Amino acid sequence: MSDFLKARLPRGLVDRSPSELKAAHRMLETIRHTYELYGFEPVETPLIEYTDALGKFLPDQDRPNEGVFSFQDDDEQWLSLRYDLTAPLARFYAENHEKLPKPYRSYRNGWVFRNEKPGPGRFRQFMQFDADTVGAPSVTADAEICMMMADTMEALGIGRGDYIVRVNNRKVLDGVMEVAGIGGAEHAGTRLTVLRAIDKLDKIGPAGVRDLLGAGRWENPEEKSGDYTKGAGLSSEQAQVVLDFVASGADDTAATIDNLRKLVASSATGSDGVEELALIGQLIEAAGYTARVKIDPSVVRGLEYYTGPVFEVELTFQVTGDDGAPVRFGSVGGGGRYDGLVGRFLKDPVPATGFSIGVSRLMAALKTLGKLGAAEVSGPVCVLVMDKDPAALADYQAMVSELRQAGIAAEMYLGGSGMKAQMKYADRRNAPCAIIVGSNERAAGIVQIKDLALGKQLSTGITDNAQWRAERPAQKEVNRADLVAEVRVIVEAVTGRSA
């Protein structure tokens, strides 16, 4: 039996490569710049919070029942890894509200954790990027976040027509439930089933939703096979109210609002929600975002969380699904108004609204669109060590220092291998070029610069080793004094930006 530990990555977690990290950094910088254009400022909260501050989960005798990774400290207090970035913000605002500007506009990005069964596309650790406005009661704040999401998508290179920001209102949903006769605490479970049915509209269509609103639905309705999902048990009249709501969306915002007004006219809560949507529609139109932000009654998010407008960004271009059929890419983020969350810590209610981007999913979308280029993964210039004499090593180090001072990423080879292995190392580091200086070159005051990126490109047209050695493509000899200038040209050609 071996005494060595088996190297293994826990399920639901991933290692990230340099190219992925650099691509993520560039993407996050673009998002951050857009948020700051809207006046949001950064704040950072810790990965660990007291479990009761998270709100959604509470500990039992051994650990919280599900959803979060938790442990007890020396004082037997339950602590948990955060499962989102909103609950920690609520705690932060409550602790610091007396010295914060009001409304308080902030953005945060970082890792969140879910203690759930991992599977395809479901991870135990993933990154979110949030923006929130706390202390603004008007839905003007919600409209602004919707516009900011549209600007963020375009800043990342996702063109108009490839995305849409969809907006609904939880109050309208509640009003529909009242009209259908399933309002009140005694129907809470039924409402949850109804809203889950609405959320499946894109997948199963109106007929499938009708089945789920009634007795239930088979996974394969025609054969009555597969899994069976129990329905909400609504009457045909009640189900029709819900289906009319789902079908109330129109291409024109004014027509959608008119349909909703008629549908929930008998509900004060629903009517209030419709007027909030109407105001959002007016603000969107005034700012010129009508084609990018749409009032859509089919949006269902955070059933126990949101109190007003809810919104999500959907990418509308098609990708190939697991079954090989074309499907829309889908949502890359969402949010809404959560007026009850911050108030758990304070005696007075505190209105709040926000949005969260799923960073990993958005990166996958950008990759599909070809927006994550190779220019983002260039490594450092490698200065090879051909002579280990102290004077030679000092000269190599001086070259590296000169390149770094000029803003060019560079490193001196620190291993103990020969030239062939050093060149292989530079290639694996994705170096734009390698600097080669032996004793003869040093005595003559020259350096050899091997353009590795160009060499890879040219090598595809040369099949003869003798020709390669004779022509030595992408390698040139320059004066030592011209090292930085010559390398800069190569680096800028590879990265597409000034070094």
PDB file of N, CA, C and O in Angstrom, residues 207-234:
ATOM      1  N   ALA A 207     -49.870  24.455 -22.264  1.00  0.00           N
ATOM      2  CA  ALA A 207     -50.615  23.224 -21.960  1.00  0.00           C
ATOM      3  C   ALA A 207     -50.002  22.509 -20.765  1.00  0.00           C
ATOM      4  O   ALA A 207     -50.717  21.995 -19.885  1.00  0.00           O
ATOM      5  N   GLY A 208     -48.685  22.466 -20.707  1.00  0.00           N
ATOM      6  CA  GLY A 208     -48.019  21.837 -19.579  1.00  0.00           C
ATOM      7  C   GLY A 208     -48.263  22.593 -18.288  1.00  0.00           C
ATOM      8  O   GLY A 208     -48.475  21.990 -17.224  1.00  0.00           O
ATOM      9  N   VAL A 209     -48.259  23.927 -18.375  1.00  0.00           N
ATOM     10  CA  VAL A 209     -48.542  24.737 -17.190  1.00  0.00           C
ATOM     11  C   VAL A 209     -49.968  24.486 -16.708  1.00  0.00           C
ATOM     12  O   VAL A 209     -50.233  24.368 -15.507  1.00  0.00           O
ATOM     13  N   ARG A 210     -50.908  24.372 -17.641  1.00  0.00           N
ATOM     14  CA  ARG A 210     -52.299  24.097 -17.255  1.00  0.00           C
ATOM     15  C   ARG A 210     -52.398  22.785 -16.481  1.00  0.00           C
ATOM     16  O   ARG A 210     -53.122  22.685 -15.481  1.00  0.00           O
ATOM     17  N   ASP A 211     -51.670  21.761 -16.936  1.00  0.00           N
ATOM     18  CA  ASP A 211     -51.676  20.478 -16.226  1.00  0.00           C
ATOM     19  C   ASP A 211     -51.161  20.637 -14.801  1.00  0.00           C
ATOM     20  O   ASP A 211     -51.729  20.074 -13.849  1.00  0.00           O
ATOM     21  N   LEU A 212     -50.071  21.407 -14.647  1.00  0.00           N
ATOM     22  CA  LEU A 212     -49.484  21.594 -13.312  1.00  0.00           C
ATOM     23  C   LEU A 212     -50.368  22.461 -12.427  1.00  0.00           C
ATOM     24  O   LEU A 212     -50.304  22.374 -11.201  1.00  0.00           O
ATOM     25  N   LEU A 213     -51.167  23.318 -13.023  1.00  0.00           N
ATOM     26  CA  LEU A 213     -52.112  24.104 -12.230  1.00  0.00           C
ATOM     27  C   LEU A 213     -53.291  23.251 -11.776  1.00  0.00           C
ATOM     28  O   LEU A 213     -53.940  23.555 -10.773  1.00  0.00           O
ATOM     29  N   GLY A 214     -53.553  22.185 -12.500  1.00  0.00           N
ATOM     30  CA  GLY A 214     -54.659  21.294 -12.150  1.00  0.00           C
ATOM     31  C   GLY A 214     -54.207  20.096 -11.346  1.00  0.00           C
ATOM     32  O   GLY A 214     -53.578  20.239 -10.304  1.00  0.00           O
ATOM     33  N   ALA A 215     -54.488  18.886 -11.861  1.00  0.00           N
ATOM     34  CA  ALA A 215     -54.193  17.664 -11.096  1.00  0.00           C
ATOM     35  C   ALA A 215     -52.704  17.340 -11.074  1.00  0.00           C
ATOM     36  O   ALA A 215     -52.183  16.853 -10.072  1.00  0.00           O
ATOM     37  N   GLY A 216     -52.015  17.578 -12.187  1.00  0.00           N
ATOM     38  CA  GLY A 216     -50.603  17.240 -12.236  1.00  0.00           C
ATOM     39  C   GLY A 216     -50.170  16.911 -13.653  1.00  0.00           C
ATOM     40  O   GLY A 216     -50.964  16.980 -14.606  1.00  0.00           O
ATOM     41  N   ARG A 217     -48.924  16.503 -13.819  1.00  0.00           N
ATOM     42  CA  ARG A 217     -48.388  16.292 -15.163  1.00  0.00           C
ATOM     43  C   ARG A 217     -47.356  15.172 -15.161  1.00  0.00           C
ATOM     44  O   ARG A 217     -46.499  15.096 -14.280  1.00  0.00           O
ATOM     45  N   TRP A 218     -47.442  14.304 -16.186  1.00  0.00           N
ATOM     46  CA  TRP A 218     -46.412  13.298 -16.419  1.00  0.00           C
ATOM     47  C   TRP A 218     -45.246  13.931 -17.172  1.00  0.00           C
ATOM     48  O   TRP A 218     -45.428  14.873 -17.948  1.00  0.00           O
ATOM     49  N   GLU A 219     -44.059  13.403 -16.948  1.00  0.00           N
ATOM     50  CA  GLU A 219     -42.882  13.890 -17.663  1.00  0.00           C
ATOM     51  C   GLU A 219     -43.055  13.713 -19.171  1.00  0.00           C
ATOM     52  O   GLU A 219     -42.665  14.572 -19.967  1.00  0.00           O
ATOM     53  N   ASN A 220     -43.650  12.596 -19.574  1.00  0.00           N
ATOM     54  CA  ASN A 220     -43.992  12.341 -20.975  1.00  0.00           C
ATOM     55  C   ASN A 220     -45.513  12.231 -21.063  1.00  0.00           C
ATOM     56  O   ASN A 220     -46.081  11.136 -20.940  1.00  0.00           O
ATOM     57  N   PRO A 221     -46.202  13.370 -21.266  1.00  0.00           N
ATOM     58  CA  PRO A 221     -47.672  13.381 -21.159  1.00  0.00           C
ATOM     59  C   PRO A 221     -48.377  12.432 -22.124  1.00  0.00           C
ATOM     60  O   PRO A 221     -49.382  11.810 -21.753  1.00  0.00           O
ATOM     61  N   GLU A 222     -47.874  12.314 -23.360  1.00  0.00           N
ATOM     62  CA  GLU A 222     -48.571  11.495 -24.335  1.00  0.00           C
ATOM     63  C   GLU A 222     -48.567  10.023 -23.943  1.00  0.00           C
ATOM     64  O   GLU A 222     -49.559   9.314 -24.111  1.00  0.00           O
ATOM     65  N   GLU A 223     -47.424   9.549 -23.426  1.00  0.00           N
ATOM     66  CA  GLU A 223     -47.333   8.143 -23.012  1.00  0.00           C
ATOM     67  C   GLU A 223     -47.703   7.944 -21.557  1.00  0.00           C
ATOM     68  O   GLU A 223     -47.783   6.812 -21.074  1.00  0.00           O
ATOM     69  N   LYS A 224     -47.903   9.081 -20.819  1.00  0.00           N
ATOM     70  CA  LYS A 224     -48.133   9.029 -19.371  1.00  0.00           C
ATOM     71  C   LYS A 224     -47.045   8.200 -18.695  1.00  0.00           C
ATOM     72  O   LYS A 224     -47.316   7.264 -17.935  1.00  0.00           O
ATOM     73  N   SER A 225     -45.795   8.596 -18.982  1.00  0.00           N
ATOM     74  CA  SER A 225     -44.652   7.883 -18.430  1.00  0.00           C
ATOM     75  C   SER A 225     -43.657   8.884 -17.859  1.00  0.00           C
ATOM     76  O   SER A 225     -43.801  10.098 -18.013  1.00  0.00           O
ATOM     77  N   GLY A 226     -42.625   8.334 -17.197  1.00  0.00           N
ATOM     78  CA  GLY A 226     -41.638   9.179 -16.554  1.00  0.00           C
ATOM     79  C   GLY A 226     -42.106   9.632 -15.186  1.00  0.00           C
ATOM     80  O   GLY A 226     -43.033   9.065 -14.605  1.00  0.00           O
ATOM     81  N   ASP A 227     -41.480  10.690 -14.676  1.00  0.00           N
ATOM     82  CA  ASP A 227     -41.856  11.197 -13.357  1.00  0.00           C
ATOM     83  C   ASP A 227     -43.205  11.918 -13.422  1.00  0.00           C
ATOM     84  O   ASP A 227     -43.538  12.566 -14.426  1.00  0.00           O
ATOM     85  N   TYR A 228     -43.953  11.800 -12.334  1.00  0.00           N
ATOM     86  CA  TYR A 228     -45.235  12.486 -12.243  1.00  0.00           C
ATOM     87  C   TYR A 228     -45.126  13.607 -11.209  1.00  0.00           C
ATOM     88  O   TYR A 228     -44.684  13.395 -10.076  1.00  0.00           O
ATOM     89  N   THR A 229     -45.494  14.831 -11.612  1.00  0.00           N
ATOM     90  CA  THR A 229     -45.460  15.988 -10.718  1.00  0.00           C
ATOM     91  C   THR A 229     -46.879  16.347 -10.307  1.00  0.00           C
ATOM     92  O   THR A 229     -47.731  16.625 -11.170  1.00  0.00           O
ATOM     93  N   LYS A 230     -47.139  16.320  -9.020  1.00  0.00           N
ATOM     94  CA  LYS A 230     -48.470  16.660  -8.528  1.00  0.00           C
ATOM     95  C   LYS A 230     -48.757  18.133  -8.763  1.00  0.00           C
ATOM     96  O   LYS A 230     -47.893  18.989  -8.577  1.00  0.00           O
ATOM     97  N   GLY A 231     -49.967  18.446  -9.182  1.00  0.00           N
ATOM     98  CA  GLY A 231     -50.335  19.811  -9.507  1.00  0.00           C
ATOM     99  C   GLY A 231     -50.852  20.598  -8.315  1.00  0.00           C
ATOM    100  O   GLY A 231     -50.928  20.106  -7.187  1.00  0.00           O
ATOM    101  N   ALA A 232     -51.247  21.849  -8.604  1.00  0.00           N
ATOM    102  CA  ALA A 232     -51.724  22.746  -7.549  1.00  0.00           C
ATOM    103  C   ALA A 232     -53.171  22.485  -7.170  1.00  0.00           C
ATOM    104  O   ALA A 232     -53.641  22.969  -6.139  1.00  0.00           O
ATOM    105  N   GLY A 233     -53.896  21.731  -7.992  1.00  0.00           N
ATOM    106  CA  GLY A 233     -55.276  21.406  -7.670  1.00  0.00           C
ATOM    107  C   GLY A 233     -56.251  22.539  -7.894  1.00  0.00           C
ATOM    108  O   GLY A 233     -57.317  22.581  -7.262  1.00  0.00           O
ATOM    109  N   LEU A 234     -55.954  23.472  -8.796  1.00  0.00           N
ATOM    110  CA  LEU A 234     -56.876  24.576  -9.073  1.00  0.00           C
ATOM    111  C   LEU A 234     -58.030  24.104  -9.945  1.00  0.00           C
ATOM    112  O   LEU A 234     -57.900  23.170 -10.735  1.00  0.00           O
TER     113      LEU A 234
END
